Amino acid sequence: MRIRRRVRQDPGRDLSPAASAADIAAVRAAIVAARGAGDDVPIGAVVLSPDGTPLASARNAREELGDPTAHAEILALRAASEIYGDGWRLEGCTLAVTLEPCTMCAGALVMARVSKLVFGAWEPKTGAVGSLWDVVRDRRLSHRAEVVGGVLQAECAALLEDFFHGQRGNRTG
């Protein structure tokens, strides 16, 4: 007997509520941050205070800093934590990012007590908010964030597609 697995194009589409105007604006701000990534994969993140004021934005900087933890989400969370709350708790805040977070970034936003995550493109290879795992909404954890995924998905995916197309075009040999 064979069991067939059905793969969904948007893994968490049935888990995410509809995006609000504020969610769309937040992802647009993350897209702006991503565009400054240079040689790094163009992923951007923005942390917003509970009233919607931007606290910090960042872009991937792994290549630039030679740091495997320099993901846009981690850098934005660190910067926001310096100016908001008690130094590490970001309760009431929203994290907007252009790509579904990986396990490291999903774990960090849970540990920072971020209240809401809004992201653009789904990441079927490493996504930890519905694609491969769902760290952010795991009922075993003491904190779970609200999640809105797939916001401006086509625009966010285009950033990555253009970057990787350029990378393939620049290969020699």
mmCIF file of C-alpha atoms in Angstrom:
data_model
loop_
_atom_site.group_PDB
_atom_site.id
_atom_site.type_symbol
_atom_site.label_atom_id
_atom_site.label_comp_id
_atom_site.label_asym_id
_atom_site.label_seq_id
_atom_site.Cartn_x
_atom_site.Cartn_y
_atom_site.Cartn_z
ATOM 1 C CA MET A 1 0.000 0.000 0.000
ATOM 2 C CA ARG A 2 1.429 3.363 -1.034
ATOM 3 C CA ILE A 3 0.679 6.556 0.789
ATOM 4 C CA ARG A 4 0.756 9.707 -1.245
ATOM 5 C CA ARG A 5 1.702 12.984 0.308
ATOM 6 C CA ARG A 6 0.132 16.047 -1.128
ATOM 7 C CA VAL A 7 2.407 19.087 -1.108
ATOM 8 C CA ARG A 8 0.689 22.423 -0.783
ATOM 9 C CA GLN A 9 2.012 25.379 -2.729
ATOM 10 C CA ASP A 10 1.452 27.720 0.217
ATOM 11 C CA PRO A 11 2.035 25.491 3.262
ATOM 12 C CA GLY A 12 0.351 27.734 5.796
ATOM 13 C CA ARG A 13 -2.282 29.420 3.701
ATOM 14 C CA ASP A 14 -5.075 27.884 5.732
ATOM 15 C CA LEU A 15 -3.340 28.951 8.958
ATOM 16 C CA SER A 16 -2.943 32.663 8.157
ATOM 17 C CA PRO A 17 -5.642 35.305 8.491
ATOM 18 C CA ALA A 18 -6.039 37.893 5.757
ATOM 19 C CA ALA A 19 -3.420 40.635 5.718
ATOM 20 C CA SER A 20 -4.379 44.093 6.939
ATOM 21 C CA ALA A 21 -3.205 47.363 5.409
ATOM 22 C CA ALA A 22 -0.691 47.639 8.273
ATOM 23 C CA ASP A 23 0.641 44.143 7.480
ATOM 24 C CA ILE A 24 1.125 45.070 3.829
ATOM 25 C CA ALA A 25 2.894 48.316 4.757
ATOM 26 C CA ALA A 26 5.178 46.421 7.144
ATOM 27 C CA VAL A 27 6.208 43.904 4.478
ATOM 28 C CA ARG A 28 6.789 46.766 2.032
ATOM 29 C CA ALA A 29 9.195 48.288 4.587
ATOM 30 C CA ALA A 30 10.946 44.911 4.854
ATOM 31 C CA ILE A 31 11.274 44.819 1.057
ATOM 32 C CA VAL A 32 12.982 48.227 1.172
ATOM 33 C CA ALA A 33 15.414 46.887 3.793
ATOM 34 C CA ALA A 34 16.087 43.769 1.690
ATOM 35 C CA ARG A 35 17.093 45.806 -1.340
ATOM 36 C CA GLY A 36 20.221 46.990 0.462
ATOM 37 C CA ALA A 37 21.615 43.486 0.982
ATOM 38 C CA GLY A 38 24.474 43.776 -1.529
ATOM 39 C CA ASP A 39 26.196 40.379 -1.850
ATOM 40 C CA ASP A 40 23.929 38.809 0.770
ATOM 41 C CA VAL A 41 20.644 37.069 0.018
ATOM 42 C CA PRO A 42 18.078 39.921 -0.130
ATOM 43 C CA ILE A 43 15.958 39.310 2.939
ATOM 44 C CA GLY A 44 14.718 42.247 4.979
ATOM 45 C CA ALA A 45 13.059 42.555 8.365
ATOM 46 C CA VAL A 46 11.355 45.346 10.314
ATOM 47 C CA VAL A 47 10.257 45.417 13.965
ATOM 48 C CA LEU A 48 7.272 47.629 14.771
ATOM 49 C CA SER A 49 6.221 48.812 18.220
ATOM 50 C CA PRO A 50 2.706 48.024 19.478
ATOM 51 C CA ASP A 51 1.486 51.352 18.037
ATOM 52 C CA GLY A 52 3.039 50.553 14.629
ATOM 53 C CA THR A 53 6.074 52.811 14.911
ATOM 54 C CA PRO A 54 9.161 51.272 13.285
ATOM 55 C CA LEU A 55 11.767 50.403 15.925
ATOM 56 C CA ALA A 56 14.419 48.767 13.744
ATOM 57 C CA SER A 57 15.019 47.367 10.290
ATOM 58 C CA ALA A 58 17.754 45.121 8.966
ATOM 59 C CA ARG A 59 18.804 43.047 6.010
ATOM 60 C CA ASN A 60 20.787 39.840 5.760
ATOM 61 C CA ALA A 61 24.466 40.476 6.482
ATOM 62 C CA ARG A 62 25.986 36.991 6.728
ATOM 63 C CA GLU A 63 28.500 37.561 3.936
ATOM 64 C CA GLU A 64 29.252 41.123 4.967
ATOM 65 C CA LEU A 65 29.852 40.260 8.638
ATOM 66 C CA GLY A 66 31.105 36.697 8.201
ATOM 67 C CA ASP A 67 28.491 35.681 10.769
ATOM 68 C CA PRO A 68 26.132 32.736 10.211
ATOM 69 C CA THR A 69 23.621 34.272 12.648
ATOM 70 C CA ALA A 70 23.431 37.629 10.825
ATOM 71 C CA HIS A 71 19.981 36.958 9.405
ATOM 72 C CA ALA A 72 17.770 40.006 8.888
ATOM 73 C CA GLU A 73 15.362 38.913 11.636
ATOM 74 C CA ILE A 74 18.100 38.412 14.245
ATOM 75 C CA LEU A 75 19.713 41.776 13.470
ATOM 76 C CA ALA A 76 16.365 43.605 13.580
ATOM 77 C CA LEU A 77 15.358 41.913 16.854
ATOM 78 C CA ARG A 78 18.713 42.826 18.444
ATOM 79 C CA ALA A 79 18.421 46.461 17.364
ATOM 80 C CA ALA A 80 14.804 46.764 18.513
ATOM 81 C CA SER A 81 15.639 45.186 21.881
ATOM 82 C CA GLU A 82 18.190 47.924 22.518
ATOM 83 C CA ILE A 83 15.552 50.655 22.331
ATOM 84 C CA TYR A 84 12.304 49.002 23.412
ATOM 85 C CA GLY A 85 11.104 47.144 26.472
ATOM 86 C CA ASP A 86 13.337 45.705 29.158
ATOM 87 C CA GLY A 87 16.259 44.786 26.935
ATOM 88 C CA TRP A 88 14.981 41.591 25.345
ATOM 89 C CA ARG A 89 11.197 41.293 25.567
ATOM 90 C CA LEU A 90 9.409 42.694 22.522
ATOM 91 C CA GLU A 91 5.892 42.040 23.782
ATOM 92 C CA GLY A 92 3.242 43.715 21.666
ATOM 93 C CA CYS A 93 5.668 44.182 18.771
ATOM 94 C CA THR A 94 5.347 42.942 15.198
ATOM 95 C CA LEU A 95 8.164 41.453 13.142
ATOM 96 C CA ALA A 96 7.705 41.774 9.373
ATOM 97 C CA VAL A 97 10.064 39.879 7.086
ATOM 98 C CA THR A 98 10.245 39.173 3.371
ATOM 99 C CA LEU A 99 10.761 35.406 3.750
ATOM 100 C CA GLU A 100 9.341 32.785 6.096
ATOM 101 C CA PRO A 101 11.803 32.551 9.008
ATOM 102 C CA CYS A 102 14.152 29.604 9.501
ATOM 103 C CA THR A 103 14.260 27.656 12.776
ATOM 104 C CA MET A 104 16.873 29.977 14.317
ATOM 105 C CA CYS A 105 14.875 33.109 13.538
ATOM 106 C CA ALA A 106 11.542 31.539 14.483
ATOM 107 C CA GLY A 107 13.023 30.486 17.825
ATOM 108 C CA ALA A 108 14.464 33.954 18.399
ATOM 109 C CA LEU A 109 11.154 35.700 17.807
ATOM 110 C CA VAL A 110 9.431 33.295 20.210
ATOM 111 C CA MET A 111 12.115 33.905 22.861
ATOM 112 C CA ALA A 112 11.809 37.684 22.338
ATOM 113 C CA ARG A 113 8.045 37.382 22.931
ATOM 114 C CA VAL A 114 7.168 39.056 19.615
ATOM 115 C CA SER A 115 3.369 39.209 19.413
ATOM 116 C CA LYS A 116 2.904 39.071 15.650
ATOM 117 C CA LEU A 117 4.881 37.813 12.676
ATOM 118 C CA VAL A 118 4.060 38.960 9.153
ATOM 119 C CA PHE A 119 6.038 37.538 6.258
ATOM 120 C CA GLY A 120 6.071 37.525 2.479
ATOM 121 C CA ALA A 121 7.292 34.462 0.604
ATOM 122 C CA TRP A 122 7.026 30.897 1.873
ATOM 123 C CA GLU A 123 10.300 28.976 2.186
ATOM 124 C CA PRO A 124 9.710 25.279 1.427
ATOM 125 C CA LYS A 125 13.331 24.257 2.122
ATOM 126 C CA THR A 126 13.963 25.843 5.528
ATOM 127 C CA GLY A 127 10.741 27.525 6.630
ATOM 128 C CA ALA A 128 9.853 27.100 10.298
ATOM 129 C CA VAL A 129 6.477 28.847 10.359
ATOM 130 C CA GLY A 130 4.420 26.312 8.467
ATOM 131 C CA SER A 131 6.502 24.951 5.597
ATOM 132 C CA LEU A 132 8.716 22.354 7.309
ATOM 133 C CA TRP A 133 8.015 23.074 10.959
ATOM 134 C CA ASP A 134 5.820 25.468 12.881
ATOM 135 C CA VAL A 135 8.029 26.636 15.713
ATOM 136 C CA VAL A 136 6.156 29.905 16.224
ATOM 137 C CA ARG A 137 2.775 28.273 16.904
ATOM 138 C CA ASP A 138 3.994 25.140 18.697
ATOM 139 C CA ARG A 139 1.553 24.529 21.560
ATOM 140 C CA ARG A 140 4.332 23.121 23.736
ATOM 141 C CA LEU A 141 5.954 26.560 24.011
ATOM 142 C CA SER A 142 4.926 29.173 26.552
ATOM 143 C CA HIS A 143 4.651 31.935 23.935
ATOM 144 C CA ARG A 144 3.017 31.814 20.518
ATOM 145 C CA ALA A 145 2.845 34.678 18.057
ATOM 146 C CA GLU A 146 0.023 35.499 15.685
ATOM 147 C CA VAL A 147 1.163 34.735 12.120
ATOM 148 C CA VAL A 148 0.162 36.260 8.812
ATOM 149 C CA GLY A 149 2.026 34.649 5.915
ATOM 150 C CA GLY A 150 2.124 35.138 2.160
ATOM 151 C CA VAL A 151 1.840 38.942 2.282
ATOM 152 C CA LEU A 152 3.091 40.423 -1.012
ATOM 153 C CA GLN A 153 4.388 36.944 -1.738
ATOM 154 C CA ALA A 154 5.096 37.544 -5.437
ATOM 155 C CA GLU A 155 7.122 40.710 -4.766
ATOM 156 C CA CYS A 156 9.131 39.047 -2.018
ATOM 157 C CA ALA A 157 9.779 35.931 -4.087
ATOM 158 C CA ALA A 158 10.880 38.090 -7.049
ATOM 159 C CA LEU A 159 13.657 39.638 -4.923
ATOM 160 C CA LEU A 160 15.081 36.183 -4.285
ATOM 161 C CA GLU A 161 14.554 34.898 -7.818
ATOM 162 C CA ASP A 162 16.326 37.923 -9.290
ATOM 163 C CA PHE A 163 19.221 37.545 -6.847
ATOM 164 C CA PHE A 164 19.744 33.844 -7.510
ATOM 165 C CA HIS A 165 19.313 34.296 -11.254
ATOM 166 C CA GLY A 166 22.116 36.865 -11.104
ATOM 167 C CA GLN A 167 24.252 34.494 -9.039
ATOM 168 C CA ARG A 168 23.860 31.714 -11.604
ATOM 169 C CA GLY A 169 24.656 34.154 -14.406
ATOM 170 C CA ASN A 170 27.870 35.232 -12.664
ATOM 171 C CA ARG A 171 29.335 31.746 -12.349
ATOM 172 C CA THR A 172 32.416 31.012 -14.380
ATOM 173 C CA GLY A 173 33.777 27.685 -15.459
#
